[in-house]
CSV table of C-alpha atoms in Angstrom, one decimal:
chain,number,residue,atom,x,y,z
A,580,UNK,CA,-13.2,13.2,-9.5
A,581,UNK,CA,-9.8,12.7,-7.9
A,582,UNK,CA,-7.5,9.8,-8.9
A,583,UNK,CA,-7.6,7.0,-6.2
A,584,UNK,CA,-4.6,6.6,-4.0
A,585,UNK,CA,-2.7,4.0,-5.9
A,586,UNK,CA,-0.2,3.0,-3.2
A,587,UNK,CA,-1.3,-0.5,-3.4
A,588,UNK,CA,-2.2,-0.2,-7.1
A,589,UNK,CA,-5.4,-2.3,-6.9
A,590,UNK,CA,-6.4,-2.8,-10.5
A,591,UNK,CA,-10.1,-3.0,-9.4
A,592,UNK,CA,-10.1,0.3,-7.7
A,593,UNK,CA,-8.2,2.0,-10.8
A,594,UNK,CA,-10.8,0.5,-13.0
A,595,UNK,CA,-13.8,1.5,-10.9
A,596,UNK,CA,-12.4,5.1,-10.7
A,597,UNK,CA,-11.8,5.5,-14.4
A,598,UNK,CA,-15.3,4.1,-15.1
A,599,UNK,CA,-16.8,6.6,-12.6
A,600,UNK,CA,-14.7,9.5,-14.1
A,601,UNK,CA,-15.6,8.6,-17.7
A,602,UNK,CA,-19.3,8.3,-16.9
A,603,UNK,CA,-22.0,6.7,-18.9
A,604,UNK,CA,-22.9,7.3,-22.5
A,605,UNK,CA,-21.2,10.3,-24.2
A,606,UNK,CA,-21.2,11.4,-27.9
A,607,UNK,CA,-19.5,14.9,-27.9
A,608,UNK,CA,-19.2,16.4,-31.4
A,609,UNK,CA,-15.5,17.4,-30.8
A,610,UNK,CA,-14.5,13.9,-29.6
A,611,UNK,CA,-12.7,12.1,-32.5
A,612,UNK,CA,-13.2,8.9,-30.8
A,613,UNK,CA,-17.1,9.1,-31.4
A,614,UNK,CA,-19.6,7.6,-29.0
A,615,UNK,CA,-18.4,6.3,-25.6
A,616,UNK,CA,-19.9,4.5,-22.7
A,617,UNK,CA,-17.8,4.2,-19.5
A,618,UNK,CA,-15.0,5.8,-21.6
A,619,UNK,CA,-15.0,2.7,-23.9
A,620,UNK,CA,-15.1,3.7,-27.6
A,621,UNK,CA,-17.6,2.1,-29.9
A,622,UNK,CA,-14.8,0.7,-32.0
A,623,UNK,CA,-13.3,-1.0,-29.0
A,624,UNK,CA,-16.7,-2.1,-27.7
A,625,UNK,CA,-17.5,-3.7,-31.1
A,626,UNK,CA,-14.1,-5.2,-31.4
A,627,UNK,CA,-14.6,-6.9,-28.0
A,628,UNK,CA,-18.0,-8.2,-29.0
A,629,UNK,CA,-20.6,-5.7,-27.9
A,630,UNK,CA,-23.4,-5.8,-30.5
A,631,UNK,CA,-26.2,-3.5,-28.8
A,632,UNK,CA,-26.4,0.2,-28.7
A,633,UNK,CA,-23.5,2.0,-27.0
A,634,UNK,CA,-25.9,3.4,-24.4
A,635,UNK,CA,-26.3,-0.2,-23.2
A,636,UNK,CA,-22.7,-1.3,-22.8
A,637,UNK,CA,-22.7,-3.2,-19.5
A,638,UNK,CA,-20.3,-1.6,-16.8
A,639,UNK,CA,-18.9,-5.1,-16.1
A,640,UNK,CA,-18.2,-5.6,-19.8
A,641,UNK,CA,-16.3,-2.1,-19.7
A,642,UNK,CA,-14.4,-3.3,-16.6
A,643,UNK,CA,-13.3,-6.6,-18.3
A,644,UNK,CA,-12.1,-4.5,-21.4
A,645,UNK,CA,-10.1,-2.2,-19.3
A,646,UNK,CA,-8.5,-5.1,-17.3
A,647,UNK,CA,-7.5,-6.9,-20.5
A,648,UNK,CA,-6.6,-4.2,-22.9
A,649,UNK,CA,-5.6,-1.3,-20.8
A,650,UNK,CA,-4.0,-3.2,-17.7
A,651,UNK,CA,-2.7,-6.7,-18.5
A,652,UNK,CA,-2.0,-6.6,-22.2
A,653,UNK,CA,0.3,-3.6,-22.2
A,654,UNK,CA,2.1,-5.1,-19.0
A,655,UNK,CA,1.2,-2.3,-16.6
A,656,UNK,CA,0.3,-5.1,-14.1
A,657,UNK,CA,4.1,-6.0,-14.3
A,658,UNK,CA,5.0,-2.4,-13.6
A,659,UNK,CA,2.5,-2.3,-10.5
A,660,UNK,CA,4.7,-5.0,-8.9
A,661,UNK,CA,7.7,-2.6,-9.0
A,662,UNK,CA,6.2,0.8,-8.8
A,663,UNK,CA,2.4,1.1,-8.1
A,664,UNK,CA,2.0,4.9,-8.7
A,665,UNK,CA,3.8,4.5,-12.1
A,666,UNK,CA,1.6,1.6,-13.1
A,667,UNK,CA,-1.6,3.7,-12.1
A,668,UNK,CA,-0.4,6.7,-14.1
A,669,UNK,CA,0.2,4.3,-17.1
A,670,UNK,CA,-3.2,2.9,-16.8
A,671,UNK,CA,-4.9,6.3,-16.6
A,672,UNK,CA,-2.8,7.8,-19.4
A,673,UNK,CA,-3.2,4.7,-21.5
A,674,UNK,CA,-7.1,5.0,-21.2
A,675,UNK,CA,-7.1,8.6,-22.3
A,676,UNK,CA,-4.2,8.7,-24.8
A,677,UNK,CA,-3.6,5.1,-25.8
A,678,UNK,CA,-1.3,2.5,-24.2
A,679,UNK,CA,1.5,2.9,-26.6
A,680,UNK,CA,1.8,6.7,-25.7
A,681,UNK,CA,1.8,5.9,-22.0
A,682,UNK,CA,4.4,3.2,-22.4
A,683,UNK,CA,6.4,5.7,-24.6
A,684,UNK,CA,6.3,8.3,-21.9
A,685,UNK,CA,7.6,5.8,-19.3
A,686,UNK,CA,10.6,4.8,-21.7
A,687,UNK,CA,11.3,8.5,-22.6
A,688,UNK,CA,11.6,9.5,-19.0
A,689,UNK,CA,13.7,6.5,-18.0
A,690,UNK,CA,15.9,7.4,-20.7
A,691,UNK,CA,16.3,11.0,-19.7
A,692,UNK,CA,16.8,10.0,-16.0
A,693,UNK,CA,19.6,7.6,-16.5
A,694,UNK,CA,22.4,10.1,-16.3
A,695,UNK,CA,23.7,9.6,-19.9
A,696,UNK,CA,23.6,5.7,-19.4
A,697,UNK,CA,25.5,5.7,-16.2
A,698,UNK,CA,22.8,4.0,-14.2
A,699,UNK,CA,21.6,1.8,-16.8
A,700,UNK,CA,21.6,1.6,-20.7
A,701,UNK,CA,19.1,3.6,-22.8
A,702,UNK,CA,16.2,1.6,-24.1
A,703,UNK,CA,14.4,1.8,-27.3
A,704,UNK,CA,11.3,4.0,-27.2
A,705,UNK,CA,9.3,1.2,-28.9
A,706,UNK,CA,6.2,2.1,-26.8
A,707,UNK,CA,6.0,-1.5,-25.5
A,708,UNK,CA,6.5,-2.6,-21.9
A,709,UNK,CA,8.9,-5.5,-22.2
A,710,UNK,CA,12.0,-7.0,-20.5
A,711,UNK,CA,14.3,-4.2,-21.2
A,712,UNK,CA,11.8,-1.4,-20.1
A,713,UNK,CA,11.2,-3.4,-16.9
A,714,UNK,CA,15.0,-3.9,-16.3
A,715,UNK,CA,15.5,-0.1,-16.8
A,716,UNK,CA,12.7,0.6,-14.3
A,717,UNK,CA,14.1,-1.9,-11.8
A,718,UNK,CA,17.7,-0.2,-12.1
A,719,UNK,CA,16.2,3.3,-11.9
A,720,UNK,CA,14.4,2.4,-8.6
A,721,UNK,CA,17.4,0.6,-7.3
A,722,UNK,CA,19.5,3.6,-7.9
A,723,UNK,CA,17.1,6.4,-7.0
A,724,UNK,CA,15.3,4.6,-4.1
A,725,UNK,CA,11.9,5.6,-2.7
A,726,UNK,CA,12.0,9.1,-4.0
A,727,UNK,CA,12.7,8.0,-7.5
A,728,UNK,CA,9.2,6.8,-8.2
A,729,UNK,CA,7.9,10.4,-7.5
A,730,UNK,CA,10.4,11.9,-9.8
A,731,UNK,CA,9.8,9.5,-12.7
A,732,UNK,CA,6.0,10.2,-12.1
A,733,UNK,CA,6.5,13.8,-12.5
A,734,UNK,CA,8.5,13.4,-15.6
A,735,UNK,CA,5.7,11.3,-17.2
A,736,UNK,CA,3.0,13.7,-16.2
A,737,UNK,CA,5.2,16.6,-17.6
A,738,UNK,CA,5.2,14.7,-21.0
A,739,UNK,CA,1.5,14.2,-20.7
A,740,UNK,CA,0.7,17.7,-20.0
A,741,UNK,CA,2.9,18.9,-23.0
A,742,UNK,CA,1.0,16.5,-25.2
A,743,UNK,CA,-2.4,17.7,-24.2
A,744,UNK,CA,-1.4,21.5,-24.9
A,745,UNK,CA,0.2,20.5,-28.2
A,746,UNK,CA,-3.0,18.7,-29.2
A,747,UNK,CA,-5.2,21.7,-28.3
A,748,UNK,CA,-2.7,23.9,-30.3
A,749,UNK,CA,-2.8,21.7,-33.4
A,750,UNK,CA,-6.7,21.2,-33.2
A,751,UNK,CA,-8.6,24.0,-31.6
A,752,UNK,CA,-11.7,21.8,-31.3
A,753,UNK,CA,-9.7,19.9,-28.7
A,754,UNK,CA,-9.6,23.0,-26.4
A,755,UNK,CA,-13.0,21.9,-25.4
A,756,UNK,CA,-11.3,19.2,-23.5
A,757,UNK,CA,-8.0,20.8,-22.2
A,758,UNK,CA,-9.2,22.1,-18.8
A,759,UNK,CA,-10.6,18.9,-17.8
A,760,UNK,CA,-7.5,16.9,-19.1
A,761,UNK,CA,-5.2,19.1,-17.1
A,762,UNK,CA,-7.5,19.2,-13.9
A,763,UNK,CA,-8.3,15.5,-14.0
A,764,UNK,CA,-5.5,13.6,-15.7
A,765,UNK,CA,-2.2,15.4,-14.8
A,766,UNK,CA,-0.8,15.5,-11.4
A,767,UNK,CA,-2.5,14.8,-8.1
A,768,UNK,CA,-5.8,16.5,-9.1
């Protein structure tokens, strides 16, 4: 299923799209995260108060978890006010790889694109969206204008694709997921 057009970065639409893409209950033997429902792992569901069978995780509970843990807590909602397409990518990557990995991709890309700190200072790749990351994003967008968001998005997707391939190379069992990751998670698929 294609990613939604995140031009307005409607969090509800992003959450609905990821839930639809992830589907209901899955317990794939090669998935190190164990059983999932709507893309929510059992560990996360339990930590968020779900006590029933994973098959029975309510969709609205999954949506609430996505909003709190994968949109608001990491600050992707703040990114959305500046760069909606970047926020949509952070959310999708955060769901699949973890929010810290997604934030780190943004920070690494911002550092690599600052023309050796001429446009704005390098930021720590601490994998947290805080004031310095937001200030660097603001500076990048101010210097690079409308086309900058597209280039930053491409840089983040390149990092994501490289990580998927490296994961499959390190753990051959993950090759079962590589095609789908590249088809559905990287780029405008």
